[in-house]
């Protein structure tokens, strides 16, 4: 199984290159398979994949620009909130393309894709926003740095949300323990969430997945090493 860390659209400055490096190292540490980082939507040849993006019920043509410069798109991005299902449709195309190129049998677990974006996201009109969401059926997840970035250092927060969505991809449900799988509804709760899996979630991970590195599931905070 392969995990693809996909940078969706113009991801800076809400998601810095240091954040991406820490997220990559974190996944490498707990997962013994391949972890690949790819940029999605920053090249002209990818534009045809982004012609139908749902923005809170409205269809926006070419919303995710091929221009990699955040400065030119910052004002445009901040005007809208993207439905996560639209981003999932993009990530699913990437997944199918990857499986086709490497002759991998299509399934929810053969390839997992975790997208990182600076765009504000929401599952539907019923929700104000979301830090991250998972489509476990298709092996997809998306993490947004938009609201995480607004109050200071994003590094811990981004990795916490990423690991939470990774846990869902690995068949974990929400946890009531002091655990990265606990539910949060505010930045203060996210800051209090530990950057580790509890013993119960670790046991479930080991039962469900052969590619998990058990000795590395208790992850130190970024910068502590």
mmCIF file of C-alpha atoms in Angstrom:
data_model
loop_
_atom_site.group_PDB
_atom_site.id
_atom_site.type_symbol
_atom_site.label_atom_id
_atom_site.label_comp_id
_atom_site.label_asym_id
_atom_site.label_seq_id
_atom_site.Cartn_x
_atom_site.Cartn_y
_atom_site.Cartn_z
ATOM 1 C CA UNK A 1 0.000 0.000 0.000
ATOM 2 C CA UNK A 2 1.136 3.528 -0.813
ATOM 3 C CA UNK A 3 0.227 6.816 0.885
ATOM 4 C CA UNK A 4 0.207 9.896 -1.339
ATOM 5 C CA UNK A 5 0.466 13.290 0.364
ATOM 6 C CA UNK A 6 -1.136 15.570 -2.237
ATOM 7 C CA UNK A 7 -0.649 19.356 -2.178
ATOM 8 C CA UNK A 8 -3.898 20.690 -3.632
ATOM 9 C CA UNK A 9 -3.712 24.025 -5.441
ATOM 10 C CA UNK A 10 -1.705 26.931 -4.019
ATOM 11 C CA UNK A 11 -0.993 25.697 -0.514
ATOM 12 C CA UNK A 12 1.248 28.522 0.794
ATOM 13 C CA UNK A 13 1.398 30.425 3.120
ATOM 14 C CA UNK A 14 -1.211 28.665 5.296
ATOM 15 C CA UNK A 15 0.705 25.433 4.836
ATOM 16 C CA UNK A 16 4.444 26.072 4.846
ATOM 17 C CA UNK A 17 7.075 23.798 3.360
ATOM 18 C CA UNK A 18 8.166 23.035 6.940
ATOM 19 C CA UNK A 19 4.618 21.867 7.756
ATOM 20 C CA UNK A 20 4.692 19.605 4.718
ATOM 21 C CA UNK A 21 8.083 18.186 5.726
ATOM 22 C CA UNK A 22 6.846 17.455 9.248
ATOM 23 C CA UNK A 23 3.684 15.803 7.941
ATOM 24 C CA UNK A 24 5.772 13.672 5.577
ATOM 25 C CA UNK A 25 8.212 12.635 8.319
ATOM 26 C CA UNK A 26 5.336 11.803 10.635
ATOM 27 C CA UNK A 27 3.716 9.474 8.094
ATOM 28 C CA UNK A 28 7.072 7.883 7.311
ATOM 29 C CA UNK A 29 7.629 7.232 10.986
ATOM 30 C CA UNK A 30 4.383 5.364 11.660
ATOM 31 C CA UNK A 31 3.927 3.701 8.286
ATOM 32 C CA UNK A 32 6.371 1.172 6.862
ATOM 33 C CA UNK A 33 5.133 1.415 3.265
ATOM 34 C CA UNK A 34 5.810 4.075 0.620
ATOM 35 C CA UNK A 35 4.924 7.724 1.284
ATOM 36 C CA UNK A 36 4.940 10.015 -1.768
ATOM 37 C CA UNK A 37 4.459 13.802 -1.967
ATOM 38 C CA UNK A 38 2.888 15.218 -5.148
ATOM 39 C CA UNK A 39 1.673 18.689 -6.182
ATOM 40 C CA UNK A 40 -1.827 18.786 -7.669
ATOM 41 C CA UNK A 41 -3.217 21.713 -9.649
ATOM 42 C CA UNK A 42 0.006 23.708 -9.948
ATOM 43 C CA UNK A 43 0.712 22.736 -13.534
ATOM 44 C CA UNK A 44 -1.121 23.692 -16.699
ATOM 45 C CA UNK A 45 -1.643 20.082 -17.784
ATOM 46 C CA UNK A 46 -3.764 19.439 -14.691
ATOM 47 C CA UNK A 47 -6.266 22.245 -15.361
ATOM 48 C CA UNK A 48 -8.799 19.976 -17.087
ATOM 49 C CA UNK A 49 -9.274 18.139 -13.767
ATOM 50 C CA UNK A 50 -10.631 21.223 -12.000
ATOM 51 C CA UNK A 51 -13.382 22.476 -14.274
ATOM 52 C CA UNK A 52 -16.266 21.667 -11.939
ATOM 53 C CA UNK A 53 -15.695 22.622 -8.316
ATOM 54 C CA UNK A 54 -18.695 23.001 -6.006
ATOM 55 C CA UNK A 55 -18.447 26.076 -3.806
ATOM 56 C CA UNK A 56 -21.231 25.977 -1.215
ATOM 57 C CA UNK A 57 -23.757 24.869 -3.813
ATOM 58 C CA UNK A 58 -22.451 26.994 -6.716
ATOM 59 C CA UNK A 59 -20.334 25.710 -9.572
ATOM 60 C CA UNK A 60 -17.115 27.659 -10.093
ATOM 61 C CA UNK A 61 -15.136 27.066 -13.289
ATOM 62 C CA UNK A 62 -11.379 26.622 -12.905
ATOM 63 C CA UNK A 63 -11.512 27.516 -9.213
ATOM 64 C CA UNK A 64 -8.199 25.876 -8.427
ATOM 65 C CA UNK A 65 -5.767 27.748 -10.637
ATOM 66 C CA UNK A 66 -2.727 26.303 -12.357
ATOM 67 C CA UNK A 67 -0.741 29.269 -11.029
ATOM 68 C CA UNK A 68 1.426 28.120 -8.109
ATOM 69 C CA UNK A 69 1.748 31.656 -6.695
ATOM 70 C CA UNK A 70 -0.391 32.089 -3.600
ATOM 71 C CA UNK A 71 -0.209 35.898 -3.803
ATOM 72 C CA UNK A 72 -2.194 35.973 -7.037
ATOM 73 C CA UNK A 73 -4.963 33.740 -5.685
ATOM 74 C CA UNK A 74 -5.164 34.700 -1.993
ATOM 75 C CA UNK A 75 -8.047 37.164 -2.382
ATOM 76 C CA UNK A 76 -9.925 34.771 -4.654
ATOM 77 C CA UNK A 77 -9.512 31.820 -2.302
ATOM 78 C CA UNK A 78 -10.683 33.714 0.764
ATOM 79 C CA UNK A 79 -14.006 34.566 -0.873
ATOM 80 C CA UNK A 80 -15.198 30.973 -0.988
ATOM 81 C CA UNK A 81 -15.474 27.788 0.988
ATOM 82 C CA UNK A 82 -15.070 24.548 -0.942
ATOM 83 C CA UNK A 83 -17.216 21.483 -0.483
ATOM 84 C CA UNK A 84 -14.979 18.574 0.416
ATOM 85 C CA UNK A 85 -16.733 16.240 -2.000
ATOM 86 C CA UNK A 86 -15.447 18.378 -4.877
ATOM 87 C CA UNK A 87 -11.877 17.989 -3.656
ATOM 88 C CA UNK A 88 -12.453 14.263 -3.140
ATOM 89 C CA UNK A 89 -13.446 13.966 -6.805
ATOM 90 C CA UNK A 90 -10.075 15.480 -7.747
ATOM 91 C CA UNK A 91 -8.145 13.212 -5.379
ATOM 92 C CA UNK A 92 -10.023 10.167 -6.679
ATOM 93 C CA UNK A 93 -8.890 11.009 -10.224
ATOM 94 C CA UNK A 94 -5.320 11.234 -8.955
ATOM 95 C CA UNK A 95 -5.685 7.887 -7.208
ATOM 96 C CA UNK A 96 -7.085 6.143 -10.288
ATOM 97 C CA UNK A 97 -4.330 7.640 -12.447
ATOM 98 C CA UNK A 98 -1.654 6.435 -10.021
ATOM 99 C CA UNK A 99 -3.164 2.925 -9.874
ATOM 100 C CA UNK A 100 -3.344 2.788 -13.653
ATOM 101 C CA UNK A 101 0.262 3.878 -14.159
ATOM 102 C CA UNK A 102 1.600 1.333 -11.662
ATOM 103 C CA UNK A 103 -0.903 -1.429 -12.532
ATOM 104 C CA UNK A 104 -2.348 -1.490 -9.020
ATOM 105 C CA UNK A 105 -5.719 -3.148 -8.492
ATOM 106 C CA UNK A 106 -8.217 -0.430 -7.602
ATOM 107 C CA UNK A 107 -9.484 -0.605 -4.019
ATOM 108 C CA UNK A 108 -10.014 1.629 -1.005
ATOM 109 C CA UNK A 109 -6.777 0.420 0.616
ATOM 110 C CA UNK A 110 -4.317 -0.140 -2.261
ATOM 111 C CA UNK A 111 -3.521 3.575 -2.355
ATOM 112 C CA UNK A 112 -4.408 6.170 0.275
ATOM 113 C CA UNK A 113 -4.396 9.870 -0.577
ATOM 114 C CA UNK A 114 -4.259 12.662 2.004
ATOM 115 C CA UNK A 115 -4.700 16.103 0.483
ATOM 116 C CA UNK A 116 -3.329 19.316 2.019
ATOM 117 C CA UNK A 117 -4.859 22.646 1.014
ATOM 118 C CA UNK A 118 -5.017 26.305 2.079
ATOM 119 C CA UNK A 119 -8.636 26.558 0.934
ATOM 120 C CA UNK A 120 -11.384 26.774 3.563
ATOM 121 C CA UNK A 121 -13.436 23.554 3.421
ATOM 122 C CA UNK A 122 -16.844 22.296 4.535
ATOM 123 C CA UNK A 123 -18.650 18.933 4.134
ATOM 124 C CA UNK A 124 -21.945 20.692 3.212
ATOM 125 C CA UNK A 125 -24.115 23.728 3.883
ATOM 126 C CA UNK A 126 -25.039 22.178 7.238
ATOM 127 C CA UNK A 127 -21.512 22.768 8.565
ATOM 128 C CA UNK A 128 -19.688 26.064 9.016
ATOM 129 C CA UNK A 129 -16.260 24.556 8.311
ATOM 130 C CA UNK A 130 -14.029 21.549 8.811
ATOM 131 C CA UNK A 131 -10.341 21.145 9.663
ATOM 132 C CA UNK A 132 -10.298 17.834 7.823
ATOM 133 C CA UNK A 133 -12.522 15.093 6.454
ATOM 134 C CA UNK A 134 -12.140 11.504 5.280
ATOM 135 C CA UNK A 135 -13.798 9.473 2.539
ATOM 136 C CA UNK A 136 -12.803 6.070 3.900
ATOM 137 C CA UNK A 137 -14.761 4.189 1.237
ATOM 138 C CA UNK A 138 -12.438 5.521 -1.461
ATOM 139 C CA UNK A 139 -9.304 5.844 0.692
ATOM 140 C CA UNK A 140 -9.220 9.659 0.560
ATOM 141 C CA UNK A 141 -8.741 12.441 3.112
ATOM 142 C CA UNK A 142 -8.373 16.222 2.980
ATOM 143 C CA UNK A 143 -6.800 18.573 5.554
ATOM 144 C CA UNK A 144 -7.210 22.361 5.398
ATOM 145 C CA UNK A 145 -4.693 24.791 6.863
ATOM 146 C CA UNK A 146 -6.989 27.785 6.340
ATOM 147 C CA UNK A 147 -8.461 28.116 9.852
ATOM 148 C CA UNK A 148 -5.572 26.402 11.615
ATOM 149 C CA UNK A 149 -3.160 29.069 10.363
ATOM 150 C CA UNK A 150 -5.109 32.070 11.626
ATOM 151 C CA UNK A 151 -3.819 31.904 15.192
ATOM 152 C CA UNK A 152 -0.097 31.470 15.242
ATOM 153 C CA UNK A 153 2.021 28.384 14.682
ATOM 154 C CA UNK A 154 0.326 25.752 12.530
ATOM 155 C CA UNK A 155 2.825 22.907 12.727
ATOM 156 C CA UNK A 156 1.410 20.948 15.640
ATOM 157 C CA UNK A 157 -2.164 21.561 14.585
ATOM 158 C CA UNK A 158 -1.688 20.470 10.988
ATOM 159 C CA UNK A 159 0.038 17.222 11.958
ATOM 160 C CA UNK A 160 -2.648 16.478 14.557
ATOM 161 C CA UNK A 161 -5.434 16.886 12.005
ATOM 162 C CA UNK A 162 -3.488 14.873 9.433
ATOM 163 C CA UNK A 163 -2.926 11.997 11.867
ATOM 164 C CA UNK A 164 -6.594 12.105 12.873
ATOM 165 C CA UNK A 165 -7.686 11.686 9.240
ATOM 166 C CA UNK A 166 -4.993 9.044 8.702
ATOM 167 C CA UNK A 167 -6.520 7.143 11.625
ATOM 168 C CA UNK A 168 -9.925 7.208 9.925
ATOM 169 C CA UNK A 169 -8.332 5.887 6.728
ATOM 170 C CA UNK A 170 -6.902 3.075 8.843
ATOM 171 C CA UNK A 171 -10.437 2.177 10.068
ATOM 172 C CA UNK A 172 -10.286 3.973 13.415
ATOM 173 C CA UNK A 173 -13.388 5.688 14.784
ATOM 174 C CA UNK A 174 -13.511 8.679 17.117
ATOM 175 C CA UNK A 175 -12.033 8.068 20.552
ATOM 176 C CA UNK A 176 -12.996 9.423 23.973
ATOM 177 C CA UNK A 177 -9.539 8.890 25.458
ATOM 178 C CA UNK A 178 -6.656 11.356 25.477
ATOM 179 C CA UNK A 179 -5.840 10.547 21.884
ATOM 180 C CA UNK A 180 -5.265 12.090 18.465
ATOM 181 C CA UNK A 181 -8.564 10.430 17.431
ATOM 182 C CA UNK A 182 -10.628 12.496 19.881
ATOM 183 C CA UNK A 183 -13.249 14.900 18.522
ATOM 184 C CA UNK A 184 -12.480 18.631 18.534
ATOM 185 C CA UNK A 185 -14.674 21.590 17.606
ATOM 186 C CA UNK A 186 -12.339 24.530 18.273
ATOM 187 C CA UNK A 187 -8.688 25.514 18.019
ATOM 188 C CA UNK A 188 -8.314 25.425 21.799
ATOM 189 C CA UNK A 189 -9.529 21.812 21.825
ATOM 190 C CA UNK A 190 -7.202 21.018 18.937
ATOM 191 C CA UNK A 191 -4.275 22.496 20.869
ATOM 192 C CA UNK A 192 -5.171 20.287 23.848
ATOM 193 C CA UNK A 193 -5.440 17.141 21.725
ATOM 194 C CA UNK A 194 -2.288 15.016 22.204
ATOM 195 C CA UNK A 195 -0.120 14.111 19.248
ATOM 196 C CA UNK A 196 -0.359 10.383 19.859
ATOM 197 C CA UNK A 197 -2.660 7.397 19.605
ATOM 198 C CA UNK A 198 -4.007 5.891 22.822
ATOM 199 C CA UNK A 199 -3.297 2.224 23.618
ATOM 200 C CA UNK A 200 -6.757 1.136 22.430
ATOM 201 C CA UNK A 201 -6.331 2.830 19.040
ATOM 202 C CA UNK A 202 -2.810 1.425 18.704
ATOM 203 C CA UNK A 203 -4.166 -2.093 19.214
ATOM 204 C CA UNK A 204 -6.828 -1.510 16.566
ATOM 205 C CA UNK A 205 -4.251 -0.160 14.131
ATOM 206 C CA UNK A 206 -2.053 -3.203 14.604
ATOM 207 C CA UNK A 207 -4.999 -5.558 14.123
ATOM 208 C CA UNK A 208 -6.242 -3.823 10.987
ATOM 209 C CA UNK A 209 -3.002 -2.974 9.222
ATOM 210 C CA UNK A 210 0.214 -4.881 8.622
ATOM 211 C CA UNK A 211 2.071 -1.800 7.369
ATOM 212 C CA UNK A 212 1.910 0.117 10.644
ATOM 213 C CA UNK A 213 5.129 0.470 12.653
ATOM 214 C CA UNK A 214 4.008 -0.243 16.252
ATOM 215 C CA UNK A 215 7.075 1.166 18.014
ATOM 216 C CA UNK A 216 6.545 4.548 16.323
ATOM 217 C CA UNK A 217 2.844 5.096 17.042
ATOM 218 C CA UNK A 218 3.612 7.229 20.098
ATOM 219 C CA UNK A 219 4.788 10.291 18.237
ATOM 220 C CA UNK A 220 6.737 13.110 19.923
ATOM 221 C CA UNK A 221 5.707 16.695 19.275
ATOM 222 C CA UNK A 222 7.318 18.308 16.210
ATOM 223 C CA UNK A 223 10.607 19.916 17.092
ATOM 224 C CA UNK A 224 11.213 17.737 20.150
ATOM 225 C CA UNK A 225 13.675 15.520 18.345
#
